[in-house]
mmCIF file of C-alpha atoms (C1' of nucleotides) in Angstrom:
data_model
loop_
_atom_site.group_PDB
_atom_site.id
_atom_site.type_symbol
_atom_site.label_atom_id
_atom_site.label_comp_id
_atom_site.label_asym_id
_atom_site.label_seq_id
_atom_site.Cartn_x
_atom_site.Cartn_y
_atom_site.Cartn_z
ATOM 1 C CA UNK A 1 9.869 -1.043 0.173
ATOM 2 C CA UNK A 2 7.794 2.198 1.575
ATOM 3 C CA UNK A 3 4.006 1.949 1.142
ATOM 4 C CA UNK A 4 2.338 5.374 1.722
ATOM 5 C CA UNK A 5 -0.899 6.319 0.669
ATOM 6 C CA UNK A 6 -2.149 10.437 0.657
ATOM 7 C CA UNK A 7 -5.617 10.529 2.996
ATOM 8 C CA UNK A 8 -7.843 10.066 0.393
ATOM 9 C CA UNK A 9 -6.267 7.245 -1.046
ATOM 10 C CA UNK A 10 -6.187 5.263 1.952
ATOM 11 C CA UNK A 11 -9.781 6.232 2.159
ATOM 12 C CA UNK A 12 -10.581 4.323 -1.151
ATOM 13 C CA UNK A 13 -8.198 1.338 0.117
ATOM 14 C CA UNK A 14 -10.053 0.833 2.887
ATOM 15 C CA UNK A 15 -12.769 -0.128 0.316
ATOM 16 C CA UNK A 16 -11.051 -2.057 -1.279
ATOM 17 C CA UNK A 17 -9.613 -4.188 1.596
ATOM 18 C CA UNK A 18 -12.770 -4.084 3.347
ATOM 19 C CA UNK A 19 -15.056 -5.212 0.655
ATOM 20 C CA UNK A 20 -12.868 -6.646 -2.169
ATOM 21 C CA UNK A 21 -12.328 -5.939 -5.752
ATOM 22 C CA UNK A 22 -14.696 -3.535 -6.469
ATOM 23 C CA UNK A 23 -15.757 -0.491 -9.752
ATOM 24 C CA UNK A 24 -16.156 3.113 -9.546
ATOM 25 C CA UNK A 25 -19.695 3.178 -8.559
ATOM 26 C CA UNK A 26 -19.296 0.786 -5.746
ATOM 27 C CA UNK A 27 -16.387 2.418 -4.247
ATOM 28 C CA UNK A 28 -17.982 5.683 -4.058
ATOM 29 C CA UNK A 29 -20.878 4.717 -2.316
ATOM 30 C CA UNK A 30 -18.896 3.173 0.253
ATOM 31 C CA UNK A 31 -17.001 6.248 1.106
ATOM 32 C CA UNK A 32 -17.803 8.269 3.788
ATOM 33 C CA UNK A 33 -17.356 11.775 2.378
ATOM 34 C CA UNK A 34 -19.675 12.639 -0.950
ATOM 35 C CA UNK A 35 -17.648 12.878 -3.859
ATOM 36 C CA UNK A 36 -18.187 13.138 -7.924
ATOM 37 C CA UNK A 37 -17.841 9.787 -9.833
ATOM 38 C CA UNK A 38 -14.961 11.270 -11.977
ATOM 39 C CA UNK A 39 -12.968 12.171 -8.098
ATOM 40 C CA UNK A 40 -13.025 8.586 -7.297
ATOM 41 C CA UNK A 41 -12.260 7.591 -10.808
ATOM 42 C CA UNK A 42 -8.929 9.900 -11.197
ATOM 43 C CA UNK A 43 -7.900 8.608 -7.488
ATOM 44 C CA UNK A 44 -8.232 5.069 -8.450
ATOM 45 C CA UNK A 45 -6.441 5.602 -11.876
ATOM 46 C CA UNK A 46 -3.435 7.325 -9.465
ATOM 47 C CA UNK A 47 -3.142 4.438 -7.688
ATOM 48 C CA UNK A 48 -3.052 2.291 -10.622
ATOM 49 C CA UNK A 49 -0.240 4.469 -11.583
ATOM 50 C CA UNK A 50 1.313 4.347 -8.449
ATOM 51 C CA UNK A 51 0.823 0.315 -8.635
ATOM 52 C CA UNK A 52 -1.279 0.158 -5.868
ATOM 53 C CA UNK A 53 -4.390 -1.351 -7.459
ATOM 54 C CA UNK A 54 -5.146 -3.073 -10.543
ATOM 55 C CA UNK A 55 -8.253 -3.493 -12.774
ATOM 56 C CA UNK A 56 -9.360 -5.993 -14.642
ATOM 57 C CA UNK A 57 -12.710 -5.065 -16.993
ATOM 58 C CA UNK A 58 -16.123 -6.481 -16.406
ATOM 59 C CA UNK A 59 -19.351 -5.561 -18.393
ATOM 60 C CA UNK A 60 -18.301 -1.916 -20.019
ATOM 61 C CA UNK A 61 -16.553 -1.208 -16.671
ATOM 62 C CA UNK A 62 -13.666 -1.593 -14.551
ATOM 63 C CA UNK A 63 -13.099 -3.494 -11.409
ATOM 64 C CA UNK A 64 -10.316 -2.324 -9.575
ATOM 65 C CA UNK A 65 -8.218 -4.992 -6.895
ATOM 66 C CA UNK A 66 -5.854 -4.025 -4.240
ATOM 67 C CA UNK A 67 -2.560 -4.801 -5.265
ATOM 68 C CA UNK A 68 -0.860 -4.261 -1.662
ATOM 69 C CA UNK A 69 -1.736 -6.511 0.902
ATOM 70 C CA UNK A 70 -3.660 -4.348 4.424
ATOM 71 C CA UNK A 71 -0.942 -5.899 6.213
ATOM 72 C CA UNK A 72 2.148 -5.052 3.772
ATOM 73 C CA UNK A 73 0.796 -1.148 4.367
ATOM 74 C CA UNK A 74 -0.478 -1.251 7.864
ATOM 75 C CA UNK A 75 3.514 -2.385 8.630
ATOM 76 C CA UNK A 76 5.073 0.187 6.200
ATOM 77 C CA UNK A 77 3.077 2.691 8.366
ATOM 78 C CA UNK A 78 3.828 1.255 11.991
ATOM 79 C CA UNK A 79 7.574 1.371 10.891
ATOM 80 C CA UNK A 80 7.492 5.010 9.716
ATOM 81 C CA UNK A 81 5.681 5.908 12.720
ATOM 82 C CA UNK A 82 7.900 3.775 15.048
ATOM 83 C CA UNK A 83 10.814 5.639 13.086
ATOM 84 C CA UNK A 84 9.446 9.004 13.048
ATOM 85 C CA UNK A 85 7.699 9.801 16.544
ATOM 86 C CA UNK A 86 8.921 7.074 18.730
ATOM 87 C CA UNK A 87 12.482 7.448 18.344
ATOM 88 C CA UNK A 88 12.371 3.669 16.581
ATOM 89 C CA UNK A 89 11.292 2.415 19.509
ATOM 90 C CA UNK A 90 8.323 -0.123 19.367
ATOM 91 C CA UNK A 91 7.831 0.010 22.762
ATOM 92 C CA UNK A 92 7.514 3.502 23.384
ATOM 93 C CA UNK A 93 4.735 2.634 20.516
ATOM 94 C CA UNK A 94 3.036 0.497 22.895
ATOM 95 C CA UNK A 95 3.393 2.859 26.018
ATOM 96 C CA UNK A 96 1.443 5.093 23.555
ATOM 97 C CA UNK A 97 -1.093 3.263 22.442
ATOM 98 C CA UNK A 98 -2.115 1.696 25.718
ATOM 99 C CA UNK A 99 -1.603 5.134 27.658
ATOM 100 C CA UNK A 100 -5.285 5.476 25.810
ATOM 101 C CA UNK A 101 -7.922 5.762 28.039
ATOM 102 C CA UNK A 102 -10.619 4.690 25.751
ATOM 103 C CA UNK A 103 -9.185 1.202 26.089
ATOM 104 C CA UNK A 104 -11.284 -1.483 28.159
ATOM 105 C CA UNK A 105 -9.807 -3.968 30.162
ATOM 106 C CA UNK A 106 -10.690 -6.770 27.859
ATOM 107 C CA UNK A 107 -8.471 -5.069 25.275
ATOM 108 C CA UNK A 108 -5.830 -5.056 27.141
ATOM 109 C CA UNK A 109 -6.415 -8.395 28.074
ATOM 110 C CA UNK A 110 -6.627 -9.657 24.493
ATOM 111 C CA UNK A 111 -3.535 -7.680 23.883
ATOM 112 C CA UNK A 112 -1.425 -8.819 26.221
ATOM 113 C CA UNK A 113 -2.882 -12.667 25.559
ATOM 114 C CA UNK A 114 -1.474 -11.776 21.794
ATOM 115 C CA UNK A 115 2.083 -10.981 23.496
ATOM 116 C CA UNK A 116 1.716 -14.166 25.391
ATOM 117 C CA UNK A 117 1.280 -16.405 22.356
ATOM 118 C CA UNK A 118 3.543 -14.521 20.187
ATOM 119 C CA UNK A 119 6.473 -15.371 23.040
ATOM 120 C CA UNK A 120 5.544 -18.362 23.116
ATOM 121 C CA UNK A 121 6.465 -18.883 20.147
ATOM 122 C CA UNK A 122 9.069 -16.751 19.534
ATOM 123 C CA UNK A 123 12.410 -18.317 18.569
ATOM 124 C CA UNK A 124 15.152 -17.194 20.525
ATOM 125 C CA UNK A 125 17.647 -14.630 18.664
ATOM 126 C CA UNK B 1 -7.616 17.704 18.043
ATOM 127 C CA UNK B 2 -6.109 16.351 15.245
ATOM 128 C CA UNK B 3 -2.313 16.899 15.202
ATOM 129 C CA UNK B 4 -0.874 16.465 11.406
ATOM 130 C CA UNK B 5 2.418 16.985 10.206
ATOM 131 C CA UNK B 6 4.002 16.614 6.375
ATOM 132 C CA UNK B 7 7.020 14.223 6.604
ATOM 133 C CA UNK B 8 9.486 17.278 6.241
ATOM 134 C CA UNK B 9 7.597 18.696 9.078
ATOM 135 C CA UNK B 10 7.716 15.788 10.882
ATOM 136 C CA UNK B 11 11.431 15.809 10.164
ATOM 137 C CA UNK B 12 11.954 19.069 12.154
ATOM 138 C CA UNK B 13 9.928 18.682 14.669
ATOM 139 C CA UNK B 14 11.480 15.100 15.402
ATOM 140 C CA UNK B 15 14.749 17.289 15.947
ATOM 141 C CA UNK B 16 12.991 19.684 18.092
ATOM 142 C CA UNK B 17 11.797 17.029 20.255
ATOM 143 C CA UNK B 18 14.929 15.254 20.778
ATOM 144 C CA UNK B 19 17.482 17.758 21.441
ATOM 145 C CA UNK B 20 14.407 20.888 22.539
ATOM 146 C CA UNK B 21 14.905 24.068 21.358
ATOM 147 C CA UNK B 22 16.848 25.186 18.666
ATOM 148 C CA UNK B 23 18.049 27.859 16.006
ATOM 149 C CA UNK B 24 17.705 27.168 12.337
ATOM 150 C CA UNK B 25 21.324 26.339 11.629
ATOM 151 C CA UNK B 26 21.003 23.574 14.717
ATOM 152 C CA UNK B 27 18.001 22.065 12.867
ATOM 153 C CA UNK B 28 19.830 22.091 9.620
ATOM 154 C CA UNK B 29 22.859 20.551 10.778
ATOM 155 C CA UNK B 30 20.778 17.483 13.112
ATOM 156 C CA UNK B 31 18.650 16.589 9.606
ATOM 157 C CA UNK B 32 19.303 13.864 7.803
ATOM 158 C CA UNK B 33 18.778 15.178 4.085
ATOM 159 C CA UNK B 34 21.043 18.039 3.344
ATOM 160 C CA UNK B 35 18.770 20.934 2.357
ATOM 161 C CA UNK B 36 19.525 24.428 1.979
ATOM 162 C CA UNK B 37 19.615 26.842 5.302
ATOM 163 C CA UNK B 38 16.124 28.959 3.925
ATOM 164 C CA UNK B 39 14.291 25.832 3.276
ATOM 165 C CA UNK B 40 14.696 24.826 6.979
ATOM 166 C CA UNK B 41 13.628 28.146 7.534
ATOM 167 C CA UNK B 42 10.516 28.257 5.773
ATOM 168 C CA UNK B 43 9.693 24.789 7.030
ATOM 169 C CA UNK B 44 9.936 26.348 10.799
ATOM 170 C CA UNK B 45 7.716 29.241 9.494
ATOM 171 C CA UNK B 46 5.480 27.173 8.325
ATOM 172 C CA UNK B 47 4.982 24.881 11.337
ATOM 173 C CA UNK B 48 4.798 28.143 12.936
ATOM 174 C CA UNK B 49 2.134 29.555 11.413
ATOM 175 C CA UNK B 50 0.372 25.815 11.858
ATOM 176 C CA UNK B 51 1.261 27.058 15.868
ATOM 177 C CA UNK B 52 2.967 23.633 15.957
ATOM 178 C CA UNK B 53 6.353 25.631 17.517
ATOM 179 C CA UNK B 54 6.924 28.977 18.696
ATOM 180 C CA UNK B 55 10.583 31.018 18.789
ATOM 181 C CA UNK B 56 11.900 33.630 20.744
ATOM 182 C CA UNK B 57 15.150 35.800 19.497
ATOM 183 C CA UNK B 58 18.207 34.778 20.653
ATOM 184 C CA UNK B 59 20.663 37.661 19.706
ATOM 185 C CA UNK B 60 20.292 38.333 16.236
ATOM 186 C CA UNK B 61 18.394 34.888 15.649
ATOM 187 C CA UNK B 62 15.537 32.978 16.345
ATOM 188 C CA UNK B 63 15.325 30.166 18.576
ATOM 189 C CA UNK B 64 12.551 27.807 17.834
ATOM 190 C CA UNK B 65 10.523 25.840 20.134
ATOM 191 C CA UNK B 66 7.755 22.616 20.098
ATOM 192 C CA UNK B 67 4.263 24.023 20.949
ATOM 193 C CA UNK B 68 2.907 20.544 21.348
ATOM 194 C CA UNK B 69 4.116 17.637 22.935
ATOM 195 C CA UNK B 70 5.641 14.310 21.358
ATOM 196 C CA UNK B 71 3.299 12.377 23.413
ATOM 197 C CA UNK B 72 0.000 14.301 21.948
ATOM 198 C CA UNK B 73 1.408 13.974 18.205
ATOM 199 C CA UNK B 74 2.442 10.644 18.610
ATOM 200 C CA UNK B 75 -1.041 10.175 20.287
ATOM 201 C CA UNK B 76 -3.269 11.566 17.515
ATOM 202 C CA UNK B 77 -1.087 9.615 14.462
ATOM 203 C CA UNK B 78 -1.710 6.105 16.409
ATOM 204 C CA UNK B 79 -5.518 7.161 16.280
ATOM 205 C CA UNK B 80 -5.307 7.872 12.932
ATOM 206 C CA UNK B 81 -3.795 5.080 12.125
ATOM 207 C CA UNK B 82 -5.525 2.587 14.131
ATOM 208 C CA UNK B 83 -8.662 4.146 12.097
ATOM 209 C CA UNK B 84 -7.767 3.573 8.997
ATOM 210 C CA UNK B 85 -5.907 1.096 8.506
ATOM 211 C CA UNK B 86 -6.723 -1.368 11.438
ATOM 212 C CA UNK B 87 -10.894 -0.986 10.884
ATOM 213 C CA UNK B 88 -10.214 0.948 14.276
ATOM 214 C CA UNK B 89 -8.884 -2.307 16.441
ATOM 215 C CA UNK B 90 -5.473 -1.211 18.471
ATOM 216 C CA UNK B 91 -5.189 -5.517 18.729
ATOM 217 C CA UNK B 92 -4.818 -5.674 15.179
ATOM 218 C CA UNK B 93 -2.567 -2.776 15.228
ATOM 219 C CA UNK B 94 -0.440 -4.720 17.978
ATOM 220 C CA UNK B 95 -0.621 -8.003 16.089
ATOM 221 C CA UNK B 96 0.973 -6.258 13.284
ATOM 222 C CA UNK B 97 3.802 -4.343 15.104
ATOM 223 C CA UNK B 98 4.434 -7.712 16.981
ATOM 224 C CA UNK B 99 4.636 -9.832 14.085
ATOM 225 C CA UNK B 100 7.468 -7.614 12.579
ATOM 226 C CA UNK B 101 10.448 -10.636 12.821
ATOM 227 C CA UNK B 102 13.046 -7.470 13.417
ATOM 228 C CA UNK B 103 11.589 -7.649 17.476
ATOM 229 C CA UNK B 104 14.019 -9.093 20.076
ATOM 230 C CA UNK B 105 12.773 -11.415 22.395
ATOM 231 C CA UNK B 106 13.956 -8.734 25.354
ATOM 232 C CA UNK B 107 11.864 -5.947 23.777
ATOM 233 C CA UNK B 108 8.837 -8.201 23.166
ATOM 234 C CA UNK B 109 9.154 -9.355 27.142
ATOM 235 C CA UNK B 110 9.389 -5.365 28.139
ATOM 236 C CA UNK B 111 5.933 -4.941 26.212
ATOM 237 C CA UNK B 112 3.958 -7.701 27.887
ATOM 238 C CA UNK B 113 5.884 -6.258 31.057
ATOM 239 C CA UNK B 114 4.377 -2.947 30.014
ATOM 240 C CA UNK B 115 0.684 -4.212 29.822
ATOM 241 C CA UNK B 116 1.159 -6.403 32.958
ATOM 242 C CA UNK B 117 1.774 -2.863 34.969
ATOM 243 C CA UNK B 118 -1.434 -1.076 32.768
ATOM 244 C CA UNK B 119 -3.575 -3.839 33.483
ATOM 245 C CA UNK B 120 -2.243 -3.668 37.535
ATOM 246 C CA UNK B 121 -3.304 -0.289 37.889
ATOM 247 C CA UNK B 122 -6.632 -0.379 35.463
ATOM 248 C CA UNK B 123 -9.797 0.385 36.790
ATOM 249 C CA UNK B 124 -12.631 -1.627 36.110
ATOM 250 C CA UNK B 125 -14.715 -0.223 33.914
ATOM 251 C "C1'" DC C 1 34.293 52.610 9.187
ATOM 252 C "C1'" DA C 2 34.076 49.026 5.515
ATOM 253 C "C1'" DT C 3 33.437 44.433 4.734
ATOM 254 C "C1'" DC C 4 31.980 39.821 5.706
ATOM 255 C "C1'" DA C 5 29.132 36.387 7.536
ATOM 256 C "C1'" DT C 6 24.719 35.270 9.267
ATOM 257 C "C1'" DC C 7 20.056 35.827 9.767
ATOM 258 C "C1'" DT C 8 15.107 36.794 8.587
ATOM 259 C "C1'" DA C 9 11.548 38.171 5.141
ATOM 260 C "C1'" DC C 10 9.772 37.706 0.877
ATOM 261 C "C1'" DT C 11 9.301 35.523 -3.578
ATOM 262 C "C1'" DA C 12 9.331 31.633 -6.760
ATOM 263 C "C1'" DT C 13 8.496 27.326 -8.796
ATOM 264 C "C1'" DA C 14 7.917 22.477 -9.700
ATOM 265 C "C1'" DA C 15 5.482 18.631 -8.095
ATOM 266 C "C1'" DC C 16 1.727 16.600 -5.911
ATOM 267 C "C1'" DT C 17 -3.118 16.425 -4.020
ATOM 268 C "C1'" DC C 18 -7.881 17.013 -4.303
ATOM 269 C "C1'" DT C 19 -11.765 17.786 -6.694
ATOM 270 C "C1'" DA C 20 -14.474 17.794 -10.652
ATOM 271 C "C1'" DG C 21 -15.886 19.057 -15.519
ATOM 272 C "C1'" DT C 22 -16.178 17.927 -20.552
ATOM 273 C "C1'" DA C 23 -15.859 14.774 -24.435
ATOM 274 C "C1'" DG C 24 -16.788 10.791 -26.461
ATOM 275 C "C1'" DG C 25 -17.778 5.610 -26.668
ATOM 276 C "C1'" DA C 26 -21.017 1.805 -25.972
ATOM 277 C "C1'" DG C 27 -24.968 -0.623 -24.505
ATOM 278 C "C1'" DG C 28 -29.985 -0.722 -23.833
ATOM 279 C "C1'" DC C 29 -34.660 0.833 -24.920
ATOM 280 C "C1'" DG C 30 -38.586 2.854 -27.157
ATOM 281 C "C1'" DC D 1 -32.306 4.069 -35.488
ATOM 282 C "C1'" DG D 2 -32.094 7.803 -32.092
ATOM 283 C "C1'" DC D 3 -31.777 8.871 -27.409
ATOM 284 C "C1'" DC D 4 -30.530 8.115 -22.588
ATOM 285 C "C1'" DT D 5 -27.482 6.444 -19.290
ATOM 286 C "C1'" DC D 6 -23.214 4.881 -17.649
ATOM 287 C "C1'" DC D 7 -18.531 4.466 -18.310
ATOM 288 C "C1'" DT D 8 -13.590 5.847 -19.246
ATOM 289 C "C1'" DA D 9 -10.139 9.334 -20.954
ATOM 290 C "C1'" DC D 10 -8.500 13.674 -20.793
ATOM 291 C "C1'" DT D 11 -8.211 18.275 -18.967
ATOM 292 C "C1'" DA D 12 -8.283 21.804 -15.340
ATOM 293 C "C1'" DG D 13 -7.688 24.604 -11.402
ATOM 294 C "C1'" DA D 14 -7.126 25.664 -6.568
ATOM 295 C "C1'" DG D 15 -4.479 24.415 -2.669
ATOM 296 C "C1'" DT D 16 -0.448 22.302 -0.432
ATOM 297 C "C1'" DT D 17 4.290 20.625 -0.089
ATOM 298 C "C1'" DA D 18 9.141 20.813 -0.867
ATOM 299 C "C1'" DT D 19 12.889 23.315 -2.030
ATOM 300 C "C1'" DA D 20 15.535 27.249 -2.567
ATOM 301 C "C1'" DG D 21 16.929 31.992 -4.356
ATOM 302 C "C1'" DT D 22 17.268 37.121 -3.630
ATOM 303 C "C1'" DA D 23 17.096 41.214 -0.794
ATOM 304 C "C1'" DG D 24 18.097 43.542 3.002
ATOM 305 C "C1'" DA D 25 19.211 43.959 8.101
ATOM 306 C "C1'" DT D 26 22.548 43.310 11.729
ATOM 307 C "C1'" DG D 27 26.355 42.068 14.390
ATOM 308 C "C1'" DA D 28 31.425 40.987 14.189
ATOM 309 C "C1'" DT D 29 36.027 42.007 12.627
ATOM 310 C "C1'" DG D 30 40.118 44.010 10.651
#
DNA sequence: CATCATCTACTATAACTCTAGTAGGAGGCG
DNA sequence: CGCCTCCTACTAGAGTTATAGTAGATGATG
């Protein structure tokens, strides 16, 4: 199943992930870019159409719920990028990403810990 | 710089990358989708216009060229991602493409190879 | 030379994205 | 009760994306 969200409607996910369930109002002041109440309303309602989010109605209002795990999207979009710009390799992902010079040692340190454990207990295939 | 392609762009220029340089019938033919000769076209004039590829004429047609690198688009969609939908961490961006069960046990021992060599040649910082 | 295939340039259009306005309901307050 | 505020529903319009058709040039071929 493909997960893709348009810019601004990851924007108001990240709300949503970050601070939980949440209604109009609260979402908007979260966001970083100024926008009318009725522009985060009609982006919410899309991804209720899309099936992204839900709502459930509290008070006179709505509050809208994720209704994709971070996860289930953050790996919809590592595989599409893995597919699209690193010729499916994971990787060449990796090369990428730790080719970064903004990255401290202790990152990488964590990082590769993370490969250590995940070996660890990897089964053998 | 912020390097952004639509996914029909990204298409293109994915077949630009691999294979370098090419005419519009090339592209067409290395696509996946089947899609009519002009709309291949006007997806090259439009990344053109973006200044995302260049062509030169090549008898009585144009052969079209990438005007950036993999490596920098690849570069600025991990950012992006990483940003929004890993609250900015590339750890929790590795966790996730690690914990995708697809991953042999031979490419997850290349990637802690890879970060052994990074952290080798790291400077302290 | 006349015709055919191929190529670019220009035009078109439906769908989607982004933003926001207007209308109307519903609760709270003086 | 009448008004104000906040909320959703519906509508709207500019811009972008995706796809492709038509027109006209140009080189190849019989």
């Amino acid at each position: 199943m493909d997960i893709a969200f348009t810019d601004r409607e990851l924007d108001v996910m990240a709300v949503l992930w970050e601070h939980g369930p949440a209604t109009v109002a609260e979402v908007r002041e979260r966001l970083a870019d100024p926008l009318a109440y009725t522009t985060v309303l009609t982006v919410l309602r899309t991804l209720e159409e899309k099936g992204y989010v839900g709502h459930e109605a509290e008070g006179k209002a709505y509050r809208y719920y994720p209704r994709v795990a971070r996860d289930a999207a953050g790996e919809s979009a590592l595989r599409r990028l893995t597919r699209k710009l690193f010729r499916g390799s994971p990787e060449l992902l990796l090369t990428q990403l730790v080719s970064d010079r903004g990255l401290t040692r202790e990152e990488l340190e964590r990082m590769r810990r993370l490969l250590d454990e995940r070996l660890g207990t990897a089964e053998e295939r």
